[in-house]
Tab-separated table of C-alpha atoms and ligand atoms in Angstrom:
chain	number	residue	atom	x	y	z
A	1	UNK	CA	-0.127	0.287	0.231
A	2	UNK	CA	1.280	3.603	-0.925
A	3	UNK	CA	2.171	5.990	2.070
A	4	UNK	CA	-0.913	9.159	2.010
A	5	UNK	CA	1.916	11.660	0.806
A	6	UNK	CA	2.223	8.623	-2.515
A	7	UNK	CA	-1.530	9.422	-2.796
A	8	UNK	CA	-3.147	11.826	-5.123
A	9	UNK	CA	-5.219	13.765	-3.422
A	10	UNK	CA	-8.846	14.827	-4.845
A	11	UNK	CA	-11.268	17.790	-4.206
A	12	UNK	CA	-14.621	16.687	-6.823
A	13	UNK	CA	-16.971	19.905	-7.495
A	14	UNK	CA	-20.299	18.386	-8.022
A	15	UNK	CA	-19.678	15.032	-6.715
A	16	UNK	CA	-23.353	13.986	-7.137
A	17	UNK	CA	-23.995	14.498	-10.424
A	18	UNK	CA	-22.932	11.869	-13.364
A	19	UNK	CA	-19.909	12.649	-13.832
A	20	UNK	CA	-18.492	12.932	-9.889
A	21	UNK	CA	-20.401	9.748	-8.666
A	22	UNK	CA	-18.726	7.770	-11.557
A	23	UNK	CA	-15.857	9.104	-9.991
A	24	UNK	CA	-16.307	8.041	-6.948
A	25	UNK	CA	-16.744	5.044	-8.312
A	26	UNK	CA	-12.862	5.351	-9.577
A	27	UNK	CA	-11.859	6.223	-6.596
A	28	UNK	CA	-13.524	3.454	-4.747
A	29	UNK	CA	-11.736	1.255	-6.847
A	30	UNK	CA	-8.617	2.616	-6.364
A	31	UNK	CA	-7.921	2.981	-2.896
A	32	UNK	CA	-3.874	3.406	-2.845
A	33	UNK	CA	-4.044	5.479	-5.359
A	34	UNK	CA	-6.164	8.466	-4.415
A	35	UNK	CA	-7.389	9.943	-1.075
A	36	UNK	CA	-10.716	11.672	-1.659
A	37	UNK	CA	-10.175	15.768	-0.079
A	38	UNK	CA	-13.602	17.639	-0.403
A	39	UNK	CA	-17.264	16.993	-2.288
A	40	UNK	CA	-19.578	19.628	-3.268
A	41	UNK	CA	-22.860	19.871	-4.167
A	42	UNK	CA	-25.377	22.755	-5.527
A	43	UNK	CA	-28.211	21.031	-3.670
A	44	UNK	CA	-28.750	17.177	-3.328
A	45	UNK	CA	-27.950	17.258	0.038
A	46	UNK	CA	-28.911	13.767	0.814
A	47	UNK	CA	-26.466	12.175	-1.791
A	48	UNK	CA	-23.473	14.713	-0.150
A	49	UNK	CA	-24.185	13.751	2.910
A	50	UNK	CA	-25.031	9.576	2.048
A	51	UNK	CA	-21.597	10.300	-0.288
A	52	UNK	CA	-19.179	11.808	2.622
A	53	UNK	CA	-20.921	9.491	5.295
A	54	UNK	CA	-19.678	6.932	2.874
A	55	UNK	CA	-16.120	8.577	1.589
A	56	UNK	CA	-14.716	10.881	5.232
A	57	UNK	CA	-13.633	13.436	3.584
A	58	UNK	CA	-11.767	16.285	5.026
A	59	UNK	CA	-15.027	18.805	3.753
A	60	UNK	CA	-18.023	19.683	1.935
A	61	UNK	CA	-19.757	21.969	0.836
A	62	UNK	CA	-23.344	22.753	-0.390
A	63	UNK	CA	-23.722	25.669	-2.620
A	64	UNK	CA	-27.095	26.061	-1.330
A	65	UNK	CA	-26.399	27.636	1.771
A	66	UNK	CA	-30.301	27.299	2.854
A	67	UNK	CA	-29.437	23.393	3.471
A	68	UNK	CA	-26.325	23.688	5.514
A	69	UNK	CA	-27.959	23.341	8.600
A	70	UNK	CA	-28.877	20.254	7.918
A	71	UNK	CA	-26.205	18.785	6.431
A	72	UNK	CA	-23.709	20.130	9.582
A	73	UNK	CA	-26.515	18.329	11.588
A	74	UNK	CA	-25.270	14.942	10.643
A	75	UNK	CA	-21.299	15.659	9.312
A	76	UNK	CA	-19.954	16.936	12.298
A	77	UNK	CA	-20.247	14.463	15.164
A	78	UNK	CA	-18.576	12.780	12.285
A	79	UNK	CA	-15.446	15.274	12.253
A	80	UNK	CA	-16.788	16.501	8.656
A	81	UNK	CA	-16.042	20.546	8.099
A	82	UNK	CA	-19.010	21.538	6.396
A	83	UNK	CA	-19.311	24.944	4.218
A	84	UNK	CA	-21.888	26.370	2.114
A	85	UNK	CA	-22.160	29.269	-0.946
A	86	UNK	CA	-20.078	29.875	-3.886
A	87	UNK	CA	-17.789	31.846	-2.162
A	88	UNK	CA	-17.057	28.490	0.122
A	89	UNK	CA	-16.607	26.632	-3.108
A	90	UNK	CA	-14.058	29.269	-3.742
A	91	UNK	CA	-11.960	28.919	-0.925
A	92	UNK	CA	-12.211	24.839	0.020
A	93	UNK	CA	-10.223	24.143	-3.812
A	94	UNK	CA	-7.109	26.047	-2.227
A	95	UNK	CA	-6.546	23.804	0.583
A	96	UNK	CA	-3.146	22.752	1.323
A	97	UNK	CA	-4.123	19.204	1.230
A	98	UNK	CA	-5.682	19.218	-2.659
A	99	UNK	CA	-3.714	17.994	-5.772
A	100	UNK	CA	-5.854	17.681	-8.116
A	101	UNK	CA	-9.348	19.405	-8.688
A	102	UNK	CA	-11.752	17.401	-10.797
A	103	UNK	CA	-14.067	20.186	-12.277
A	104	UNK	CA	-17.648	18.408	-12.518
A	105	UNK	CA	-20.388	20.401	-11.582
A	106	UNK	CA	-22.024	21.978	-14.474
A	107	UNK	CA	-22.415	25.737	-16.192
A	108	UNK	CA	-20.654	28.579	-15.774
A	109	UNK	CA	-20.537	28.359	-12.209
A	110	UNK	CA	-17.195	26.301	-12.776
A	111	UNK	CA	-15.349	29.217	-13.604
A	112	UNK	CA	-14.555	31.175	-10.191
A	113	UNK	CA	-13.401	27.884	-8.271
A	114	UNK	CA	-10.977	26.438	-11.762
A	115	UNK	CA	-9.826	29.746	-11.981
A	116	UNK	CA	-9.315	29.933	-7.604
A	117	UNK	CA	-7.683	26.073	-7.848
A	118	UNK	CA	-5.486	27.395	-11.021
A	119	UNK	CA	-4.295	30.541	-8.527
A	120	UNK	CA	-3.585	28.178	-5.430
A	121	UNK	CA	-1.357	25.915	-8.394
A	122	UNK	CA	-3.730	23.034	-7.803
A	123	UNK	CA	-3.669	20.839	-11.123
A	124	UNK	CA	-7.251	20.579	-12.573
A	125	UNK	CA	-8.869	17.036	-13.651
A	126	UNK	CA	-11.392	19.838	-16.343
A	127	UNK	CA	-14.690	17.947	-16.989
A	128	UNK	CA	-16.480	21.321	-17.014
A	129	UNK	CA	-15.915	22.701	-20.310
A	130	UNK	CA	-18.317	25.311	-20.062
A	131	UNK	CA	-14.789	27.229	-18.560
A	132	UNK	CA	-13.160	26.887	-20.731
A	133	UNK	CA	-15.653	28.264	-23.595
A	134	UNK	CA	-16.525	31.188	-21.520
A	135	UNK	CA	-13.149	32.204	-20.832
A	136	UNK	CA	-10.412	29.955	-22.237
A	137	UNK	CA	-7.951	32.571	-22.619
A	138	UNK	CA	-7.409	33.913	-19.579
A	139	UNK	CA	-7.504	29.984	-17.510
A	140	UNK	CA	-5.100	28.496	-19.679
A	141	UNK	CA	-2.779	31.901	-19.990
A	142	UNK	CA	-3.200	31.306	-15.573
A	143	UNK	CA	-2.811	27.636	-15.687
A	144	UNK	CA	0.791	28.496	-17.969
A	145	UNK	CA	1.863	30.827	-15.023
A	146	UNK	CA	1.329	28.906	-12.473
A	147	UNK	CA	3.014	25.614	-13.774
A	148	UNK	CA	-0.693	24.421	-13.948
A	149	UNK	CA	-1.673	20.916	-15.875
A	150	UNK	CA	-5.503	21.429	-17.190
A	151	UNK	CA	-6.170	17.129	-17.975
A	152	UNK	CA	-9.279	17.203	-20.124
A	153	UNK	CA	-12.278	14.350	-18.509
A	154	UNK	CA	-14.502	14.886	-21.918
A	155	UNK	CA	-13.910	11.620	-23.818
A	156	UNK	CA	-13.014	13.189	-26.763
A	157	UNK	CA	-10.349	15.169	-25.836
A	158	UNK	CA	-8.619	13.380	-23.109
A	159	UNK	CA	-8.473	10.516	-27.211
A	160	UNK	CA	-6.422	13.360	-28.146
A	161	UNK	CA	-4.830	13.825	-24.944
A	162	UNK	CA	-4.052	10.081	-24.957
A	163	UNK	CA	-3.594	10.362	-28.631
A	164	UNK	CA	-0.792	13.422	-27.918
A	165	UNK	CA	1.034	11.315	-25.702
A	166	UNK	CA	5.182	10.792	-26.421
A	167	UNK	CA	3.492	13.723	-29.082
A	168	UNK	CA	3.903	16.225	-27.519
A	169	UNK	CA	7.094	17.819	-29.337
A	170	UNK	CA	4.600	16.889	-33.061
A	171	UNK	CA	3.425	19.797	-34.146
A	172	UNK	CA	-1.187	18.639	-34.696
A	173	UNK	CA	-1.873	19.015	-37.997
A	174	UNK	CA	-5.841	18.537	-37.230
A	175	UNK	CA	-7.954	16.893	-35.588
A	176	UNK	CA	-11.322	15.360	-35.468
A	177	UNK	CA	-13.714	15.429	-32.677
A	178	UNK	CA	-16.198	12.643	-32.706
A	179	UNK	CA	-20.537	13.204	-32.628
A	180	UNK	CA	-22.942	10.426	-31.599
A	181	UNK	CA	-25.281	12.657	-33.769
A	182	UNK	CA	-27.428	12.294	-30.628
A	183	UNK	CA	-31.351	11.218	-30.585
A	184	UNK	CA	-32.256	13.144	-33.014
A	185	UNK	CA	-29.495	12.003	-36.011
A	186	UNK	CA	-30.861	12.315	-39.561
A	187	UNK	CA	-33.801	14.302	-38.705
A	188	UNK	CA	-35.097	17.665	-40.646
A	189	UNK	CA	-35.919	21.085	-39.195
A	190	UNK	CA	-39.992	20.573	-39.623
A	191	UNK	CA	-39.204	17.134	-37.750
A	192	UNK	CA	-37.148	19.048	-35.052
A	193	UNK	CA	-40.068	21.917	-34.589
A	194	UNK	CA	-42.285	19.186	-32.531
A	195	UNK	CA	-39.551	16.884	-30.462
A	196	UNK	CA	-40.601	17.154	-26.871
A	197	UNK	CA	-37.937	17.482	-23.340
A	198	UNK	CA	-38.410	13.698	-22.953
A	199	UNK	CA	-37.584	12.902	-26.277
A	200	UNK	CA	-34.729	15.458	-26.607
A	201	UNK	CA	-33.658	13.519	-23.051
A	202	UNK	CA	-32.863	10.036	-24.454
A	203	UNK	CA	-29.341	9.499	-25.082
A	204	UNK	CA	-28.422	6.346	-26.962
A	205	UNK	CA	-24.834	6.368	-26.038
A	206	UNK	CA	-24.346	7.683	-22.788
A	207	UNK	CA	-26.222	8.893	-19.417
A	208	UNK	CA	-25.296	12.396	-18.229
A	209	UNK	CA	-26.805	15.105	-16.727
A	210	UNK	CA	-29.477	16.899	-18.224
A	211	UNK	CA	-27.612	20.008	-19.416
A	212	UNK	CA	-25.592	18.053	-21.714
A	213	UNK	CA	-27.587	15.597	-22.971
A	214	UNK	CA	-30.108	18.504	-24.288
A	215	UNK	CA	-26.360	19.401	-25.541
A	216	UNK	CA	-26.192	16.766	-27.069
A	217	UNK	CA	-29.552	16.586	-28.853
A	218	UNK	CA	-29.127	19.952	-30.142
A	219	UNK	CA	-25.482	19.778	-31.311
A	220	UNK	CA	-24.423	22.399	-28.720
A	221	UNK	CA	-21.796	19.979	-26.958
A	222	UNK	CA	-19.793	19.571	-29.912
A	223	UNK	CA	-19.985	22.857	-31.047
A	224	UNK	CA	-18.425	23.919	-26.850
A	225	UNK	CA	-15.790	21.105	-27.104
A	226	UNK	CA	-14.680	22.311	-30.180
A	227	UNK	CA	-14.275	25.762	-28.971
A	228	UNK	CA	-12.911	23.594	-25.094
A	229	UNK	CA	-10.291	21.497	-27.596
A	230	UNK	CA	-9.307	25.154	-29.642
A	231	UNK	CA	-7.024	25.785	-25.653
A	232	UNK	CA	-6.417	22.517	-24.091
A	233	UNK	CA	-4.781	22.098	-27.501
A	234	UNK	CA	-3.851	25.531	-28.595
A	235	UNK	CA	-5.675	24.981	-31.676
A	236	UNK	CA	-6.516	27.193	-34.922
A	237	UNK	CA	-10.297	26.546	-35.585
A	238	UNK	CA	-9.404	25.316	-39.842
A	239	UNK	CA	-7.379	22.794	-37.439
A	240	UNK	CA	-10.502	21.745	-35.713
A	241	UNK	CA	-13.325	19.510	-37.334
A	242	UNK	CA	-16.278	17.008	-36.217
A	243	UNK	CA	-17.246	13.911	-37.343
A	244	UNK	CA	-20.464	12.531	-37.039
A	245	UNK	CA	-19.652	8.974	-35.621
A	246	UNK	CA	-23.116	7.225	-34.242
A	247	UNK	CA	-21.295	4.065	-32.424
A	248	UNK	CA	-19.297	6.505	-30.013
A	249	UNK	CA	-16.112	3.750	-29.735
A	250	UNK	CA	-13.746	6.303	-31.764
A	251	UNK	CA	-13.402	9.092	-28.843
A	252	UNK	CA	-11.785	11.511	-30.904
A	253	UNK	CA	-8.743	11.655	-33.738
A	254	UNK	CA	-5.387	13.232	-33.928
A	255	UNK	CA	-4.049	13.657	-37.796
A	256	UNK	CA	-0.267	14.604	-37.499
A	257	UNK	CA	1.913	16.615	-40.134
A	258	UNK	CA	3.319	13.089	-41.386
A	259	UNK	CA	-0.278	12.407	-42.881
A	260	UNK	CA	-0.905	9.913	-39.890
A	261	UNK	CA	-3.758	9.743	-37.956
A	262	UNK	CA	-4.123	8.107	-34.085
A	263	UNK	CA	-7.453	8.019	-33.186
A	264	UNK	CA	-8.524	6.753	-28.922
A	265	UNK	CA	-11.482	3.392	-28.741
A	266	UNK	CA	-13.399	1.769	-26.480
A	267	UNK	CA	-17.011	1.588	-24.819
A	268	UNK	CA	-18.597	4.621	-23.967
A	269	UNK	CA	-18.064	5.087	-20.233
A	270	UNK	CA	-16.896	8.214	-18.600
A	271	UNK	CA	-15.038	6.552	-16.197
A	272	UNK	CA	-11.581	5.570	-18.601
A	273	UNK	CA	-11.220	9.120	-19.123
A	274	UNK	CA	-12.078	9.886	-15.128
A	275	UNK	CA	-9.573	7.590	-14.454
A	276	UNK	CA	-6.574	8.408	-16.729
A	277	UNK	CA	-7.286	11.707	-16.439
A	278	UNK	CA	-6.424	11.512	-12.546
A	279	UNK	CA	-4.140	9.008	-12.233
A	280	UNK	CA	-2.001	10.384	-15.141
A	281	UNK	CA	0.957	9.660	-17.134
A	282	UNK	CA	0.336	6.214	-14.716
A	283	UNK	CA	-2.499	4.057	-16.530
A	284	UNK	CA	-4.508	1.932	-13.787
A	285	UNK	CA	-5.419	-1.920	-14.156
A	286	UNK	CA	-9.387	-1.635	-14.288
A	287	UNK	CA	-12.592	-4.929	-14.397
A	288	UNK	CA	-14.573	-1.790	-17.088
A	289	UNK	CA	-16.438	-3.460	-19.264
A	290	UNK	CA	-13.882	-4.051	-22.937
A	291	UNK	CA	-14.551	-4.077	-26.539
A	292	UNK	CA	-15.286	-6.662	-28.116
A	293	UNK	CA	-15.099	-6.345	-32.594
A	294	UNK	CA	-17.605	-8.811	-32.852
A	295	UNK	CA	-20.610	-6.887	-31.466
A	296	UNK	CA	-19.907	-3.651	-33.707
A	297	UNK	CA	-19.338	-4.876	-37.169
A	298	UNK	CA	-18.915	-1.394	-38.310
A	299	UNK	CA	-18.485	1.912	-37.458
A	300	UNK	CA	-19.587	4.586	-38.843
A	301	UNK	CA	-18.444	7.828	-40.428
A	302	UNK	CA	-20.977	11.031	-41.926
A	303	UNK	CA	-20.908	14.610	-42.127
A	304	UNK	CA	-22.522	16.256	-39.227
A	305	UNK	CA	-25.066	18.827	-41.026
A	306	UNK	CA	-25.081	22.273	-39.593
A	307	UNK	CA	-28.192	24.416	-41.490
A	308	UNK	CA	-30.567	21.622	-38.782
A	309	UNK	CA	-28.363	21.370	-36.247
A	310	UNK	CA	-27.758	25.202	-36.004
A	311	UNK	CA	-26.303	25.109	-32.954
A	312	UNK	CA	-22.808	23.679	-34.507
A	313	UNK	CA	-22.696	26.067	-36.928
A	314	UNK	CA	-22.946	29.351	-34.137
A	315	UNK	CA	-20.051	27.131	-31.927
A	316	UNK	CA	-17.400	27.735	-34.818
A	317	UNK	CA	-18.613	31.787	-35.103
A	318	UNK	CA	-18.380	32.549	-31.825
A	319	UNK	CA	-14.911	30.780	-31.757
A	320	UNK	CA	-13.697	32.187	-35.011
A	321	UNK	CA	-14.828	35.800	-34.138
A	322	UNK	CA	-13.654	34.750	-30.233
A	323	UNK	CA	-13.013	37.621	-27.466
A	324	UNK	CA	-16.859	37.041	-25.573
A	325	UNK	CA	-18.787	36.096	-28.037
A	326	UNK	CA	-18.193	31.825	-26.765
A	327	UNK	CA	-18.730	33.275	-23.585
A	328	UNK	CA	-22.211	34.894	-25.136
A	329	UNK	CA	-23.050	31.823	-26.799
A	330	UNK	CA	-22.679	29.342	-23.834
A	331	UNK	CA	-24.659	32.190	-21.441
A	332	UNK	CA	-27.872	32.211	-23.685
A	333	UNK	CA	-27.441	28.588	-24.167
A	334	UNK	CA	-26.759	27.630	-20.272
A	335	UNK	CA	-30.223	30.172	-20.389
A	336	UNK	CA	-32.047	28.583	-22.766
A	337	UNK	CA	-31.823	24.941	-22.062
A	338	UNK	CA	-33.270	26.057	-19.034
A	339	UNK	CA	-36.398	27.404	-20.581
A	340	UNK	CA	-36.735	24.241	-22.710
A	341	UNK	CA	-36.330	22.075	-20.219
A	342	UNK	CA	-38.873	24.055	-18.380
A	343	UNK	CA	-40.739	23.745	-21.837
A	344	UNK	CA	-40.208	28.035	-22.175
A	345	UNK	CA	-38.996	27.852	-25.565
A	346	UNK	CA	-39.020	24.452	-28.297
A	347	UNK	CA	-36.113	22.759	-30.115
A	348	UNK	CA	-35.560	25.442	-32.593
A	349	UNK	CA	-36.304	28.622	-30.767
A	350	UNK	CA	-33.011	27.678	-28.821
A	351	UNK	CA	-30.785	28.643	-31.738
A	352	UNK	CA	-32.693	31.692	-32.682
A	353	UNK	CA	-32.590	33.132	-29.339
A	354	UNK	CA	-28.561	32.143	-28.888
A	355	UNK	CA	-28.195	34.061	-32.226
A	356	UNK	CA	-29.622	36.825	-31.046
A	357	UNK	CA	-27.604	37.366	-28.587
A	358	UNK	CA	-24.418	36.864	-29.619
A	359	UNK	CA	-26.046	40.076	-32.321
A	360	UNK	CA	-26.801	42.359	-29.192
A	361	UNK	CA	-24.597	42.141	-27.221
A	362	UNK	CA	-21.908	43.865	-27.332
A	363	UNK	CA	-18.514	42.731	-28.584
A	364	UNK	CA	-15.344	42.846	-26.461
A	365	UNK	CA	-12.301	41.754	-28.149
A	366	UNK	CA	-9.870	41.663	-25.088
A	367	UNK	CA	-12.215	40.783	-22.663
A	368	UNK	CA	-10.443	41.065	-18.789
A	369	UNK	CA	-12.585	38.810	-15.982
A	370	UNK	CA	-14.615	40.709	-15.028
A	371	UNK	CA	-15.747	41.516	-18.665
A	372	UNK	CA	-16.551	37.839	-18.631
A	373	UNK	CA	-18.472	38.197	-15.846
A	374	UNK	CA	-20.605	40.602	-16.988
A	375	UNK	CA	-21.008	40.065	-20.053
A	376	UNK	CA	-22.401	36.863	-18.640
A	377	UNK	CA	-24.754	38.657	-16.423
A	378	UNK	CA	-25.938	40.848	-19.683
A	379	UNK	CA	-26.703	37.726	-21.719
A	380	UNK	CA	-28.357	35.590	-19.431
A	381	UNK	CA	-30.099	39.334	-18.915
A	382	UNK	CA	-31.145	39.487	-22.133
A	383	UNK	CA	-32.130	36.016	-23.157
A	384	UNK	CA	-34.629	35.570	-20.596
A	385	UNK	CA	-36.026	38.995	-22.169
A	386	UNK	CA	-36.026	37.450	-25.111
A	387	UNK	CA	-37.369	33.967	-23.812
A	388	UNK	CA	-40.730	35.918	-21.904
A	389	UNK	CA	-41.440	38.919	-25.095
A	390	UNK	CA	-41.807	34.967	-27.342
B	1	NAD	P1	-25.042	17.119	-13.350
B	1	NAD	O1	-26.349	18.255	-13.831
B	1	NAD	O2	-24.971	15.698	-13.513
B	1	NAD	O3	-24.204	17.405	-12.160
B	1	NAD	C1	-23.798	18.190	-12.093
B	1	NAD	C2	-22.768	18.896	-10.816
B	1	NAD	O4	-22.524	20.086	-10.513
B	1	NAD	C3	-23.541	17.890	-9.724
B	1	NAD	O5	-23.235	17.221	-7.923
B	1	NAD	C4	-24.389	19.200	-8.694
B	1	NAD	O6	-24.523	19.663	-7.628
B	1	NAD	C5	-23.285	20.180	-9.366
B	1	NAD	N1	-23.617	22.245	-9.731
B	1	NAD	C6	-25.020	21.830	-9.987
B	1	NAD	N2	-24.902	23.650	-10.343
B	1	NAD	C7	-23.828	24.208	-9.665
B	1	NAD	C8	-23.777	25.404	-9.150
B	1	NAD	N3	-24.032	26.477	-9.250
B	1	NAD	N4	-22.559	25.849	-8.238
B	1	NAD	C9	-21.857	24.136	-7.504
B	1	NAD	N5	-22.626	22.932	-8.150
B	1	NAD	C10	-23.477	22.801	-8.810
B	1	NAD	O7	-23.202	16.922	-14.344
B	1	NAD	P2	-22.543	15.997	-15.227
B	1	NAD	O8	-22.831	15.406	-16.734
B	1	NAD	O9	-21.890	15.293	-14.298
B	1	NAD	O10	-21.917	16.901	-15.879
B	1	NAD	C11	-21.018	17.825	-15.601
B	1	NAD	C12	-20.256	18.568	-16.380
B	1	NAD	O11	-19.374	17.658	-16.720
B	1	NAD	C13	-20.804	19.750	-17.302
B	1	NAD	O12	-19.651	20.448	-17.793
B	1	NAD	C14	-20.656	18.618	-18.180
B	1	NAD	O13	-20.332	19.251	-19.850
B	1	NAD	C15	-19.286	17.443	-18.214
B	1	NAD	N6	-19.357	16.099	-19.199
B	1	NAD	C16	-19.824	15.598	-18.381
B	1	NAD	C17	-20.280	14.561	-19.101
B	1	NAD	C18	-21.229	13.601	-18.666
B	1	NAD	O14	-20.430	11.760	-18.896
B	1	NAD	N7	-21.865	13.099	-17.742
B	1	NAD	C19	-19.344	14.554	-19.847
B	1	NAD	C20	-18.426	14.856	-20.769
B	1	NAD	C21	-18.002	16.445	-19.956
B	2	MG	MG1	-17.237	14.932	-24.802
């Protein structure tokens, strides 16, 4: 057994979500490699308590302050410290004991704690792609200054990262991000006009949180991932391509300057990229189900359809314009996805509102952190107004 100092000490932000709970399975299966220091949740107090009683972290944070007492009442006797609110989230990630912060919370809320963790020199295992979409320039610059690594958890970016191991000195010619195409692959705009939230929430290959599942149905997830890839791997927009691969077995591809292409494959299971990010450069032995070629006699590839799935085109446009445009795209998307989940807008209206926000909110070429905060707030208010007037 390794000494505690040889083990990686982990904080999981968003431990009650899809990525968070799978990360805990990885930690549970590898007690010799990891020590859990921090768990956090937004409002799922009961699950947070259950996880804390099982994993005995140093401390927990509940985002929703009204649930502080409930959590504190149970965990106090266990010697587990309990904090509440967004400020606490940004503070606990700076705890001395932590080596890596897994950002498994959803949306713009990830930006501040991720910046705080990097500021304190913590490595990041990044699931929260929205952070890089909103402010990729300042986040990657700060990480460089602080000597902090950002290990991708998103399966496509983990695939690219795995293909790059041993190749870091070789320039990338281009990358292909694979996309499953989601539940509405091949449908026309007429068909999309009447799709329901229940249909959109049924992803063919992955079981994920509600927001990313809607993003996958609308192709915004791939759009966000294109921008995420730009920042993670230092790419130009024209070096990033998307290819639809409905089986989700090839997780992404790197093409090098000699024309050789490397792909990373496996069954769709987020535990693998989570574990790879937390244990890098080691590959820990696992009992995850293995891929069998005979179960997949055909792996197929097709062009995406950005005319029907306009979010993909909007994301490419935002990436090319740069500045605060991706931040506007992200904030508008968070508002419309929430509205779609509450039956306040239709599936196709989501792209219309995002596009209008990109036109209405003032463009800033070189935003600083405060500009991003202001852009996010302004976009949310513009998007909400557009939804009300509709
Ligand atoms: P989820 O909705 O299942 O879980 C989100 C977690 O974040 C929960 O623990 C919740 O309590 C917490 N949270 C939500 N809002 C918060 C807030 N405002 N402040 C603090 N905590 C908050 O989401 P998920 O599917 O696990 O996705 C998490 C992130 O990982 C997203 O950015 C998503 O895009 C990314 N991701 C997820 C998958 C996947 O398979 N689920 C794959 C790739 C990337
Ligand atoms: Mg992904």
